[in-house]
Short mmCIF file of C-alpha atoms in Angstrom, two decimals:
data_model
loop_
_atom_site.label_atom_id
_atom_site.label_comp_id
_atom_site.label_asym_id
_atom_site.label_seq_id
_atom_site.Cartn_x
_atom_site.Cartn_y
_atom_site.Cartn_z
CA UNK O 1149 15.60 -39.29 -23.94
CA UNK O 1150 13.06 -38.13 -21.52
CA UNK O 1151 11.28 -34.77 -22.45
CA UNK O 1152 10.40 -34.28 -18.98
CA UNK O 1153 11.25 -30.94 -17.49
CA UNK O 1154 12.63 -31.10 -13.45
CA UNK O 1155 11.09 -28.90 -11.65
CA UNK O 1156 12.95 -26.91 -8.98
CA UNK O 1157 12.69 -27.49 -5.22
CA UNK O 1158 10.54 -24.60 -3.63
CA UNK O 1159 12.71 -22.55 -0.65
CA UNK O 1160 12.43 -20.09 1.70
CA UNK O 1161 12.60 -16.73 0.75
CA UNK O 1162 12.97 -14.97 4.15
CA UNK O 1163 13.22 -11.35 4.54
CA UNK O 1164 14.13 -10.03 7.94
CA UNK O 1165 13.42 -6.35 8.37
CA UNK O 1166 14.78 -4.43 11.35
CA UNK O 1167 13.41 -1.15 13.68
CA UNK O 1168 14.49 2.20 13.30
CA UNK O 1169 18.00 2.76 13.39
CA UNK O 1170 19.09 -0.42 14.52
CA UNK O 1171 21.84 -2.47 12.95
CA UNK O 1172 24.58 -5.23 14.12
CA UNK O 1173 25.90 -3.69 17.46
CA UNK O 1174 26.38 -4.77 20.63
CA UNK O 1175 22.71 -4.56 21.44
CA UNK O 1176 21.17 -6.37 18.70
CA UNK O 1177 17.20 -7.42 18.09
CA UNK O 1178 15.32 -10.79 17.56
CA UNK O 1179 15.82 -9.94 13.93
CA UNK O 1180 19.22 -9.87 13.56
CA UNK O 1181 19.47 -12.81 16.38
CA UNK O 1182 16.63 -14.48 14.31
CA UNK O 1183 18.47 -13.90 10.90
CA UNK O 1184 21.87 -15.55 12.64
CA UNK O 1185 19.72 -18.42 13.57
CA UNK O 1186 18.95 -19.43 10.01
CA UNK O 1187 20.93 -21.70 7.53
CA UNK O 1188 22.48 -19.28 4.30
CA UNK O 1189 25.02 -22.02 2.73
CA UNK O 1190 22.49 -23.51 0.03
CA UNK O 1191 20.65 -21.17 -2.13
CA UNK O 1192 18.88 -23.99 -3.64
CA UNK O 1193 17.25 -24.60 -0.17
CA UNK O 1194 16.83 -20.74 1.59
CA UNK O 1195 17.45 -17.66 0.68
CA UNK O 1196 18.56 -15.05 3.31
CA UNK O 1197 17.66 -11.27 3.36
CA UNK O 1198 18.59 -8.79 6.35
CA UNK O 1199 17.65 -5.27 6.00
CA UNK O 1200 19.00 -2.97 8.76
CA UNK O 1201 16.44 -0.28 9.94
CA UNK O 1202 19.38 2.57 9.99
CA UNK O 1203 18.83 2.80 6.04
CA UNK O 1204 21.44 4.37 3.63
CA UNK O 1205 20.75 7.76 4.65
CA UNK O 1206 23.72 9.65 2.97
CA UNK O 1207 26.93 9.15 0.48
CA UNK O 1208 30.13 8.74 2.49
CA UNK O 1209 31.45 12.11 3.13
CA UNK O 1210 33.29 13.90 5.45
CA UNK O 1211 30.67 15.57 7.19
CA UNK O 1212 28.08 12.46 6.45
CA UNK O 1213 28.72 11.35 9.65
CA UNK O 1214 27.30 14.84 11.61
CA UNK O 1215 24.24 14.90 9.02
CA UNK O 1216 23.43 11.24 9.03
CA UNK O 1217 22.93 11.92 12.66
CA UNK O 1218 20.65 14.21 11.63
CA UNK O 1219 19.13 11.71 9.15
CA UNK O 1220 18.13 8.98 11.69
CA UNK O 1221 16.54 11.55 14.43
CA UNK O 1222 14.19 13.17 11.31
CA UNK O 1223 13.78 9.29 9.87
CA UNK O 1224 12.76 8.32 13.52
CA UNK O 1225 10.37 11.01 14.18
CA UNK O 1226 8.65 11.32 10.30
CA UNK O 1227 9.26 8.02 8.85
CA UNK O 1228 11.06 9.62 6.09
CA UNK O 1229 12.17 6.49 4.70
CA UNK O 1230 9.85 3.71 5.18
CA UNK O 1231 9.00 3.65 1.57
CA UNK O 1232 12.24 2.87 0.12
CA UNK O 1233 12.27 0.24 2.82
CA UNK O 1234 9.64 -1.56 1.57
CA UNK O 1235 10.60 -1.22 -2.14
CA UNK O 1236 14.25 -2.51 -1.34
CA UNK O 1237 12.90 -5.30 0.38
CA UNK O 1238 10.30 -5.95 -2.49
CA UNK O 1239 13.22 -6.08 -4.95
CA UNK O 1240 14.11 -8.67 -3.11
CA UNK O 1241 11.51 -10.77 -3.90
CA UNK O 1242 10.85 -9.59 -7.26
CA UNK O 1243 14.83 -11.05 -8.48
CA UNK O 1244 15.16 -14.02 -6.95
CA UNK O 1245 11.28 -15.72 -6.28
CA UNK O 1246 10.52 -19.15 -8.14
CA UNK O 1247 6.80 -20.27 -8.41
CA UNK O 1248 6.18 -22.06 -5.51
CA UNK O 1249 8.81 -20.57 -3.10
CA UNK O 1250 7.60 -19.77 0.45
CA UNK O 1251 7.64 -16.33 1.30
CA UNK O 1252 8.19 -15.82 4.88
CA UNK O 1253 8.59 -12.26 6.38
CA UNK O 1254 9.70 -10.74 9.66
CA UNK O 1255 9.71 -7.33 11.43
CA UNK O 1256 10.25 -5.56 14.94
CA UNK O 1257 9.02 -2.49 15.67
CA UNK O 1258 9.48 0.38 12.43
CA UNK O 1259 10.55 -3.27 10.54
CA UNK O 1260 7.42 -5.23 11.80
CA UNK O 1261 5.04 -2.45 9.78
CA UNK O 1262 7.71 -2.36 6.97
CA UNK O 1263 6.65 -6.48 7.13
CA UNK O 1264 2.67 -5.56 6.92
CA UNK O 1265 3.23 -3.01 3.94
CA UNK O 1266 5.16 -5.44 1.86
CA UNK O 1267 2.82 -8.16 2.46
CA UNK O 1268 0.39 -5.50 1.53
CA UNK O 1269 2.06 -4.30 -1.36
CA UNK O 1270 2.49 -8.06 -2.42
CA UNK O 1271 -1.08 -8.46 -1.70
CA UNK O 1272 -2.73 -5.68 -3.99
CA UNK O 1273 0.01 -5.31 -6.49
CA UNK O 1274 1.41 -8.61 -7.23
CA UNK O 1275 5.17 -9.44 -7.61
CA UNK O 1276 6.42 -8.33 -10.80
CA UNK O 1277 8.78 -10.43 -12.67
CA UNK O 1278 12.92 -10.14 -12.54
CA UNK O 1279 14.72 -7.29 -13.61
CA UNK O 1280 11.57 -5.16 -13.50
CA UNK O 1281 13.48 -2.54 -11.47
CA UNK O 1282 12.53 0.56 -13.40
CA UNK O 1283 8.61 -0.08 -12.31
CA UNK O 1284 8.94 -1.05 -8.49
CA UNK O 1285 8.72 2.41 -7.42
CA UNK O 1286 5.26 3.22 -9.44
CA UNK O 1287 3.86 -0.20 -8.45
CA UNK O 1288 4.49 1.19 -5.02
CA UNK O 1289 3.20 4.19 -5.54
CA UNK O 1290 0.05 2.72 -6.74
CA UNK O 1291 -0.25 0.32 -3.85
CA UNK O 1292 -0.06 3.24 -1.61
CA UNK O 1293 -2.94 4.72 -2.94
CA UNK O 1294 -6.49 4.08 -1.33
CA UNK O 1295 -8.61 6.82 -3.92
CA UNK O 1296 -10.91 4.73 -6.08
CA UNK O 1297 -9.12 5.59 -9.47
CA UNK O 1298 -6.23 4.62 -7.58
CA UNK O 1299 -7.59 0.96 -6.27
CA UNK O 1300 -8.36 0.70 -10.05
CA UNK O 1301 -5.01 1.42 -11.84
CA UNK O 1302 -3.76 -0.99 -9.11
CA UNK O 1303 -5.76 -3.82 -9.77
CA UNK O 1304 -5.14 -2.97 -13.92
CA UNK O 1305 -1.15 -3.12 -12.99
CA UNK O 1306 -1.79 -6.25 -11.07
CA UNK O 1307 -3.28 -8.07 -14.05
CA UNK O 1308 -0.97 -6.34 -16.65
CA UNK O 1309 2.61 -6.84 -15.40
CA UNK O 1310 2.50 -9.32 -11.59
CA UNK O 1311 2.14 -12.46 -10.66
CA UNK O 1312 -0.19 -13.21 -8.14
CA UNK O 1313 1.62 -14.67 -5.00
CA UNK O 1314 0.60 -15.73 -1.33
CA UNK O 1315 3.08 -15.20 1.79
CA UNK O 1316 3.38 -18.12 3.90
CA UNK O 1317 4.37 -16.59 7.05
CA UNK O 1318 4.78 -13.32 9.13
CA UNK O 1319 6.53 -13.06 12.34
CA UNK O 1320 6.16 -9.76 13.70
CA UNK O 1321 7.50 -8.13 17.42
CA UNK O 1322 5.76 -5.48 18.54
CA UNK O 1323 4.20 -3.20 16.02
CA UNK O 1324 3.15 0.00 16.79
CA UNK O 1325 0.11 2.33 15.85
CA UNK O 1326 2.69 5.13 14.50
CA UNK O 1327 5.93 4.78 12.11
CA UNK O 1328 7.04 7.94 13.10
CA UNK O 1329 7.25 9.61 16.06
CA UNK O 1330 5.34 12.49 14.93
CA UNK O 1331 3.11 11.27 11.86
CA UNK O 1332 0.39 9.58 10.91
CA UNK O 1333 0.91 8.06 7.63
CA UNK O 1334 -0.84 4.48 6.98
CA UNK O 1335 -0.22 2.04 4.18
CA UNK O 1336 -3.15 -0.35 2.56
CA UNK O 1337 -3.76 -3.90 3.86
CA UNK O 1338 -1.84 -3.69 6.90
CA UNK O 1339 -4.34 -4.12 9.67
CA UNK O 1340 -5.21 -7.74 7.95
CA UNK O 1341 -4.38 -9.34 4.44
CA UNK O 1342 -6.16 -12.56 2.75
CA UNK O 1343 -2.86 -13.27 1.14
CA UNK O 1344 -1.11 -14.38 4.35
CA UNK O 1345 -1.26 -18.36 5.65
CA UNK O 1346 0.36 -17.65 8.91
CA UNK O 1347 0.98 -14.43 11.44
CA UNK O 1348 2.52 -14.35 14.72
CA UNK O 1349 2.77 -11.41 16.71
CA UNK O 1350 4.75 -10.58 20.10
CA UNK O 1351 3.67 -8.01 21.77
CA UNK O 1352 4.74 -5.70 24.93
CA UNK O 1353 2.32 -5.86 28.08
CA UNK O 1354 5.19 -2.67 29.61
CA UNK O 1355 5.24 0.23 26.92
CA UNK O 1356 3.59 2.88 28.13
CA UNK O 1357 4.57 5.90 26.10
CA UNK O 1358 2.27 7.45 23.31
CA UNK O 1359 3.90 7.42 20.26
CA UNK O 1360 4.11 3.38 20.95
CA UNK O 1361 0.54 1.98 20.31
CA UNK O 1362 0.01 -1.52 20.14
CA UNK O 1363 -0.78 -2.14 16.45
CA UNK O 1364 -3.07 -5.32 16.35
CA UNK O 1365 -3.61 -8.20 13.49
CA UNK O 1366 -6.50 -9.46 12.42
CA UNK O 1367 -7.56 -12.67 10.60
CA UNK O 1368 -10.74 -10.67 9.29
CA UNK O 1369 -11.48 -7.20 8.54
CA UNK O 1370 -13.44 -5.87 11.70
CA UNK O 1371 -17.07 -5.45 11.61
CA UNK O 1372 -18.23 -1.60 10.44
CA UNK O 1373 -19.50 -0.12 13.68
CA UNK O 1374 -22.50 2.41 13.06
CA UNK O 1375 -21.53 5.99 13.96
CA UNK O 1376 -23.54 8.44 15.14
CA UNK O 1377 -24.61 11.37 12.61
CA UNK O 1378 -22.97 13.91 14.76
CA UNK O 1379 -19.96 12.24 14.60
CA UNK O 1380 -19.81 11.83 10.85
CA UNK O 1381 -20.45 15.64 10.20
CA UNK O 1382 -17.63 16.58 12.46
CA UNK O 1383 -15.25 13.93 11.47
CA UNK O 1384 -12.43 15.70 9.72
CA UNK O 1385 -11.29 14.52 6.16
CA UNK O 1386 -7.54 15.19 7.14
CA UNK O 1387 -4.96 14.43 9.91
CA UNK O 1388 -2.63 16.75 10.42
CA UNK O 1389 0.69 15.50 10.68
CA UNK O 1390 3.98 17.04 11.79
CA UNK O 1391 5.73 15.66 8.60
CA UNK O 1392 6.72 18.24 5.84
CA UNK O 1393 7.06 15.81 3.24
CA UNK O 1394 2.82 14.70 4.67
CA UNK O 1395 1.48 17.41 5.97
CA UNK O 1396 -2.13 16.26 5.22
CA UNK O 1397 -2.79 12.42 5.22
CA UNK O 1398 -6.47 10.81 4.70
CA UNK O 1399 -8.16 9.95 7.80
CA UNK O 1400 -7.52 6.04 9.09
CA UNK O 1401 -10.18 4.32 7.59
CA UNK O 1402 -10.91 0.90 7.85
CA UNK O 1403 -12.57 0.39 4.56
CA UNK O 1404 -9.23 1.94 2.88
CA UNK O 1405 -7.06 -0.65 4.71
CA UNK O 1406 -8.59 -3.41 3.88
CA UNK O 1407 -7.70 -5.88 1.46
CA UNK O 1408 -9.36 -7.11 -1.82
CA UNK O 1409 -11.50 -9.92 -2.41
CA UNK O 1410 -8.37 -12.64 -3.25
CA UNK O 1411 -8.20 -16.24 -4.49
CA UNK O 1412 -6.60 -17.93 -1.38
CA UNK O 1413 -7.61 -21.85 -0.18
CA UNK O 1414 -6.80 -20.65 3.84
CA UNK O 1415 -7.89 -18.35 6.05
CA UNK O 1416 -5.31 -15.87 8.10
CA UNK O 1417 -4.27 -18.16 11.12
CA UNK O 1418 -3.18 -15.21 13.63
CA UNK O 1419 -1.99 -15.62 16.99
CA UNK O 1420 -0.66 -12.23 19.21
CA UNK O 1421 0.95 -13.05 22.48
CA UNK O 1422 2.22 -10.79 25.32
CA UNK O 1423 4.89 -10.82 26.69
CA UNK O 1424 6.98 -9.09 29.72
CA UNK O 1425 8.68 -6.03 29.11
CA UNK O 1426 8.46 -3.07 27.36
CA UNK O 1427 9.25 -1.69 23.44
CA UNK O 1428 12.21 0.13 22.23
CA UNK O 1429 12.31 3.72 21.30
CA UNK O 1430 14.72 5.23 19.08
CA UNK O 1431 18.45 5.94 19.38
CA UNK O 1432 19.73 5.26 23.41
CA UNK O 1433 16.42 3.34 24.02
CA UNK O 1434 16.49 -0.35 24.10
CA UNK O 1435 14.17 -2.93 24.29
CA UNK O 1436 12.90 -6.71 25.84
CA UNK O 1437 10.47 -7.88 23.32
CA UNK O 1438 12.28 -7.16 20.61
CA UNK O 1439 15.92 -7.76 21.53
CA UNK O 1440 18.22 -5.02 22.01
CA UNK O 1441 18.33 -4.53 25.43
CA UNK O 1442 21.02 -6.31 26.68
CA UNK O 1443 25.07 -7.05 25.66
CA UNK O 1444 25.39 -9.79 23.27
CA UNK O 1445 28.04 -11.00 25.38
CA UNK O 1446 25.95 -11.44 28.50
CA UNK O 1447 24.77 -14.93 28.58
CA UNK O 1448 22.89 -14.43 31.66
CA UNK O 1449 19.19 -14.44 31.18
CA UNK O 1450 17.33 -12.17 29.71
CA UNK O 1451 13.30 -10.90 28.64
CA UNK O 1452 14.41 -10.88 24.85
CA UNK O 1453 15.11 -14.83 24.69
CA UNK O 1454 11.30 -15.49 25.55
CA UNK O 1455 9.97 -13.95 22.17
CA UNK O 1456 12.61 -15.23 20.22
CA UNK O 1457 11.99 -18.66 21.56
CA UNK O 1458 8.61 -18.44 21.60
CA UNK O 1459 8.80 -16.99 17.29
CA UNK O 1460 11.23 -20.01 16.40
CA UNK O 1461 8.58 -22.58 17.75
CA UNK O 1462 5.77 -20.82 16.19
CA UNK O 1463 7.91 -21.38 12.49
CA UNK O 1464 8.87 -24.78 13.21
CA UNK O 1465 5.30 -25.83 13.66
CA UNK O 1466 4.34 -24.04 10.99
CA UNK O 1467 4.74 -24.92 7.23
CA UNK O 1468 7.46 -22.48 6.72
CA UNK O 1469 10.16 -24.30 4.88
CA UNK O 1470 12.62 -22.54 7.10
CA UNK O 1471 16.10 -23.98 8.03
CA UNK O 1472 17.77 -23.61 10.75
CA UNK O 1473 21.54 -23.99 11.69
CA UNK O 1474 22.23 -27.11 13.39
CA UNK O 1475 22.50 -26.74 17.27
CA UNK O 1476 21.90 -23.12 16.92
CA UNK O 1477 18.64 -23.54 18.81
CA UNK O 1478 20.54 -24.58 21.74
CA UNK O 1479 22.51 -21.10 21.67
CA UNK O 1480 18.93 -19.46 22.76
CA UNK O 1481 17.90 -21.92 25.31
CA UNK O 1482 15.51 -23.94 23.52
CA UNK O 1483 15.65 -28.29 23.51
CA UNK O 1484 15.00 -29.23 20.08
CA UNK O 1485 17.04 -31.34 17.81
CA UNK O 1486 16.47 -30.59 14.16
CA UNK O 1487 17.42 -33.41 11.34
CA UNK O 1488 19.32 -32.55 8.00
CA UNK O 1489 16.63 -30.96 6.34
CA UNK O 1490 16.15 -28.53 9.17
CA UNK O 1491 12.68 -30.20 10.96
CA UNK O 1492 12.24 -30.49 14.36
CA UNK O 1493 13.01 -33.94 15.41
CA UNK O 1494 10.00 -34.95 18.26
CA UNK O 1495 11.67 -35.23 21.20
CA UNK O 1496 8.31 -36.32 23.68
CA UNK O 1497 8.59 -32.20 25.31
CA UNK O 1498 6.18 -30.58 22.61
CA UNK O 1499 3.09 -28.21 24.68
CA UNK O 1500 0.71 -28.58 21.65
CA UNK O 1501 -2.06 -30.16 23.04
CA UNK O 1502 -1.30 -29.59 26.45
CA UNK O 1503 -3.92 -28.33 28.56
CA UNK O 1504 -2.27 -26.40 31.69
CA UNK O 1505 0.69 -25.04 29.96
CA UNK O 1506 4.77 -25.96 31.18
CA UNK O 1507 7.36 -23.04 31.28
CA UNK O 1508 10.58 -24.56 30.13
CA UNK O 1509 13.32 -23.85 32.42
CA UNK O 1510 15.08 -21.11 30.83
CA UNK O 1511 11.88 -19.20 30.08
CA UNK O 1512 11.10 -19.35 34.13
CA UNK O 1513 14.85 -18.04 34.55
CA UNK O 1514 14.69 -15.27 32.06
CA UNK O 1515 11.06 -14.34 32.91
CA UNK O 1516 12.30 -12.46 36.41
CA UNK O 1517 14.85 -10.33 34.46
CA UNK O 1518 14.97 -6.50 34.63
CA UNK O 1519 12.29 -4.47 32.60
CA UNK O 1520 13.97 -1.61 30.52
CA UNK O 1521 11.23 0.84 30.72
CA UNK O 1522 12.09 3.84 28.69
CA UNK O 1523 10.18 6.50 30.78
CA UNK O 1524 12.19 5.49 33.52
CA UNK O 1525 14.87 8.22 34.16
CA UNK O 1526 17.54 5.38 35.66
CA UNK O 1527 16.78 3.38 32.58
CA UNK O 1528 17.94 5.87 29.95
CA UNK O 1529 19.24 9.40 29.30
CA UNK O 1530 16.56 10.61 27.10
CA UNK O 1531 13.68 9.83 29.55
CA UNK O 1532 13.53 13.69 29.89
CA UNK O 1533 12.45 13.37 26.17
CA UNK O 1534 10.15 11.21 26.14
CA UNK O 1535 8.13 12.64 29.32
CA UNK O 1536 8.29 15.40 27.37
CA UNK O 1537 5.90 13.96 24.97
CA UNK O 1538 4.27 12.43 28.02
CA UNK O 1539 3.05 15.75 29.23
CA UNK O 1540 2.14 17.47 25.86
CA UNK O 1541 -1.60 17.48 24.67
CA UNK O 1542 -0.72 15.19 21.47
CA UNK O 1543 -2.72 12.86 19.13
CA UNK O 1544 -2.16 9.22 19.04
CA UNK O 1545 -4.17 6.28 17.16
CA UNK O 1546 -5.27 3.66 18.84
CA UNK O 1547 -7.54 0.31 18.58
CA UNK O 1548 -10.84 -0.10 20.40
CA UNK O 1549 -12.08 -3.94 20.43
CA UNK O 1550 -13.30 -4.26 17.21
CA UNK O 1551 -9.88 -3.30 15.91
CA UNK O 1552 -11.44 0.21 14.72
CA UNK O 1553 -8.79 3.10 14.92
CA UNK O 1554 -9.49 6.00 16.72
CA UNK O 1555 -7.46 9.64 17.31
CA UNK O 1556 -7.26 10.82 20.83
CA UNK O 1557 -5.76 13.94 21.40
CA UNK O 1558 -4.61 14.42 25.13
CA UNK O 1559 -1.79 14.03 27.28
CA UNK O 1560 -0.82 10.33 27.14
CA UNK O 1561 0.85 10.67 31.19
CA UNK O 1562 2.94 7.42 30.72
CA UNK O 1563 -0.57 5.52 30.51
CA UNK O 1564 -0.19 1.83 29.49
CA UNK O 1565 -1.38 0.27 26.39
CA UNK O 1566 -5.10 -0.67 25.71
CA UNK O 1567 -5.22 -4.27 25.22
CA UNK O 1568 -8.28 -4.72 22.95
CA UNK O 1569 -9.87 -8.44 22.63
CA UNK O 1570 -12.37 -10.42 25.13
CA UNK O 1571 -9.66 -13.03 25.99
CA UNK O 1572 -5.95 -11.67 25.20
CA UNK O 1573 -3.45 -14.26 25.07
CA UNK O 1574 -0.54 -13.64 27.29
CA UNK O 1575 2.51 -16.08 27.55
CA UNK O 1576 3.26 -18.20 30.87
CA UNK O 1577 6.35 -16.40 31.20
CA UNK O 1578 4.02 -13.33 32.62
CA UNK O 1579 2.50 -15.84 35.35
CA UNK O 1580 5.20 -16.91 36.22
CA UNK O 1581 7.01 -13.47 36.66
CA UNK O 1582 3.61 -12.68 38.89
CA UNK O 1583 3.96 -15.60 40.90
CA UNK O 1584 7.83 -14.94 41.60
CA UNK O 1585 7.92 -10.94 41.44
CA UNK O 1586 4.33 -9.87 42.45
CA UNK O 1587 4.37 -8.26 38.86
CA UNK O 1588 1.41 -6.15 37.39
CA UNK O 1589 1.66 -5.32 33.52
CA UNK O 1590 1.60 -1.91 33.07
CA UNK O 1591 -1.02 -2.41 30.16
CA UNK O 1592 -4.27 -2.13 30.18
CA UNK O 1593 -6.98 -4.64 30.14
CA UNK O 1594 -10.36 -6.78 31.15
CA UNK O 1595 -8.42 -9.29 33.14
CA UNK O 1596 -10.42 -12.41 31.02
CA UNK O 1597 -6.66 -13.70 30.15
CA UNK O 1598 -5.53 -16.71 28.28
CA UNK O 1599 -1.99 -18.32 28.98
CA UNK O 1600 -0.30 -20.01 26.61
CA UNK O 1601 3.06 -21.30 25.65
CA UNK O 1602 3.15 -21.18 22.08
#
């Protein structure tokens, strides 16, 4: 009899993390439409994990539904519960990964920083083994720490009780520069991470409100820019924030965000796109880049199918391990035939390689649809609000080119987003739009452009 031991098939492990307060509705997001794309009917194979952004906010009651109301406006504007978000999700991980299982993690909006922090928690704390439940909240408490004792007990813990793991892939849409509406809390290692193979980011060229500040990637901790003297005797210590549970948070600081020296054989292969539309808000708000905009019933076309697409090509030709249904593809418009074990069958129509790019047919179709722009007052009920915020002297983060944060406090005046980078990457789709529509993005940038499909 043979002694040797069978070793068990890596998977998937994908975790799918969704914005703030959205669920399964009628409007759904690329993450749930993403998460109903993928195969769940062999655990051996994938593993499957959805986490709705609306959180469990209060025990069933019969005034719980009046003060969970309450709940998701204070969760929306403070971020009040971002951190059990990320230690849910982490749990996640921490029962069911096998050594050499590909962790693959996606986020929109509130859901695509959740993504970045447990990547970053992965990244500086480790994964701790199985039934290690009683610990996950002071590993997280120690990953959210940037003070130097604090960096130390975290890299003691690391060594002590985790396992050192990579993630394999992050598919983000459209993160922004604040997780609550009015604070500005930051987590470790989220602004780049040496632990993660792949990232893909969709972003929206049409946001224009403050609160909703493109939040860049990057494959490399930006180069320290030399400040002035002045500046560093009159840079405050603190932020004040409008959050009673943070009423004074460290100044963003790119040393404090960045990751550890770590062990990996690859280099972060990041790619951000933009894309037509704009982001989604809170409750009543909806959204094109992320999904959420439109009926699930309407089959017509629509902005949100372009970043979807665009996501599930980037994973395919990637080393994911992801499976997908069979013939779901075909439900969102895209041509690909995948074989049994869920690969992409060539089929002659791939653009890699290709040097003026081709807009597939249903991308030129859906490309011309109808921009939800929240500030517009025909777009939504609670534009009122969010001129509101427009008008008020308020202070926002945002990234200059070297993907340094900055606090500008002023009135925003539905100004659109900086786009930071000396040749942005937009998708075709946005070309195309301009060549049919005479559309200009409401963004913000050096017009030195790449277009790309994937």
């Amino acid at each position: 009899m043979s002694d040797t031991v069978t070793q068990p098939h890596p998977r998937a492990l994908v975790v799918c993390l969704d914005g703030t307060t959205n669920q399964f509705d009628v409007h759904n997001t690329n993450v749930v439409r993403f998460f109903s794309l993928l195969k769940k009917d062999n655990f051996d194979e994938q593993l499957c994990y959805y986490q709705p952004g609306i959180g469990t906010f209060l025990q069933a009651g019969v005034v719980e539904p009046y003060l969970e109301l309450g709940a998701k406006l204070l969760d929306s504007a403070f971020a009040w519960y971002i951190d059990g978000h990320v230690q849910d999700a982490y749990r996640f991980l921490m029962q069911n990964y096998r050594q050499g299982d590909k962790i693959c993690i996606f986020g929109f909006s509130r859901g695509a920083y959740t993504a970045r922090a447990l990547a970053g928690m992965l990244h500086k704390i480790g994964l701790l083994p199985s039934d290690n439940q009683e610990q996950v909240a002071f590993a997280y408490k120690l990953y959210a720490r940037t003070d130097p004792i604090g960096v130390e007990l975290a890299k003691g813990f690391k060594k002590s009780f985790c396992t050192d793991v990579s993630i394999n892939f992050v598919g983000l849409w459209d993160t922004v520069a604040s997780i609550g509406l009015f604070s500005n809390r930051t987590l470790p290692d989220t602004d780049t991470n040496a632990s993660i193979k792949t990232v893909r980011h969709a972003l929206a060229l049409d946001e224009r409100r403050c609160r909703f500040k493109a939040n860049s990637f990057y494959a490399k901790p930006p180069p320290e820019q030399p400040e002035s003297w002045w500046k560093k005797l009159l840079a405050p210590p603190f932020y004040f924030s409008l959050n009673p549970f943070d009423l004074f948070v460290p100044a963003p600081n790119a040393a404090s965000e960045l990751p550890e020296e770590h062990d990996n054989e690859f280099e972060t292969d990041v790619r951000e796109v933009w894309f037509v539309g704009a982001h989604e808000g809170c409750l009543y708000c909806r959204t094109d880049v992320g999904g959420g905009a439109d009926w699930n019933l309407d089959k017509t076309g629509q902005l949100r199918n372009i970043a979807l697409r665009w996501m599930v090509n980037e994973v395919l030709d990637a080393d994911t391990g992801i499976i997908f249904k069979p013939d779901s593809l075909a439900e969102i418009g895209l041509d690909i035939k995948l074989d049994d074990s869920g690969m992409r069958i060539p089929n002659g129509k791939s653009s890699l390689g290709v040097v003026e790019p081709e807009l597939s047919e249903e991308d030129k179709e859906d490309a011309i649809r109808p921009i939800h722009d929240s500030l517009n007052f025909a777009a939504t009920p609670i534009a009122p609000f969010w001129w509101i915020l427009e008008l008020i002297p308020m202070s926002f983060r945002y990234q200059d080119k070297y993907g340094k944060w900055h606090s500008k406090f002023a009135p925003n005046l539905g100004e659109g987003r900086l786009i930071v980078g000396d040749q942005p990457k937009f998708h075709e789709s946005v070309r195309e739009r301009m060549r049919m529509l005479g559309y200009k993005p409401a963004a913000i940038w050096d017009h030195h452009e790449e277009y790309v499909v994937q």
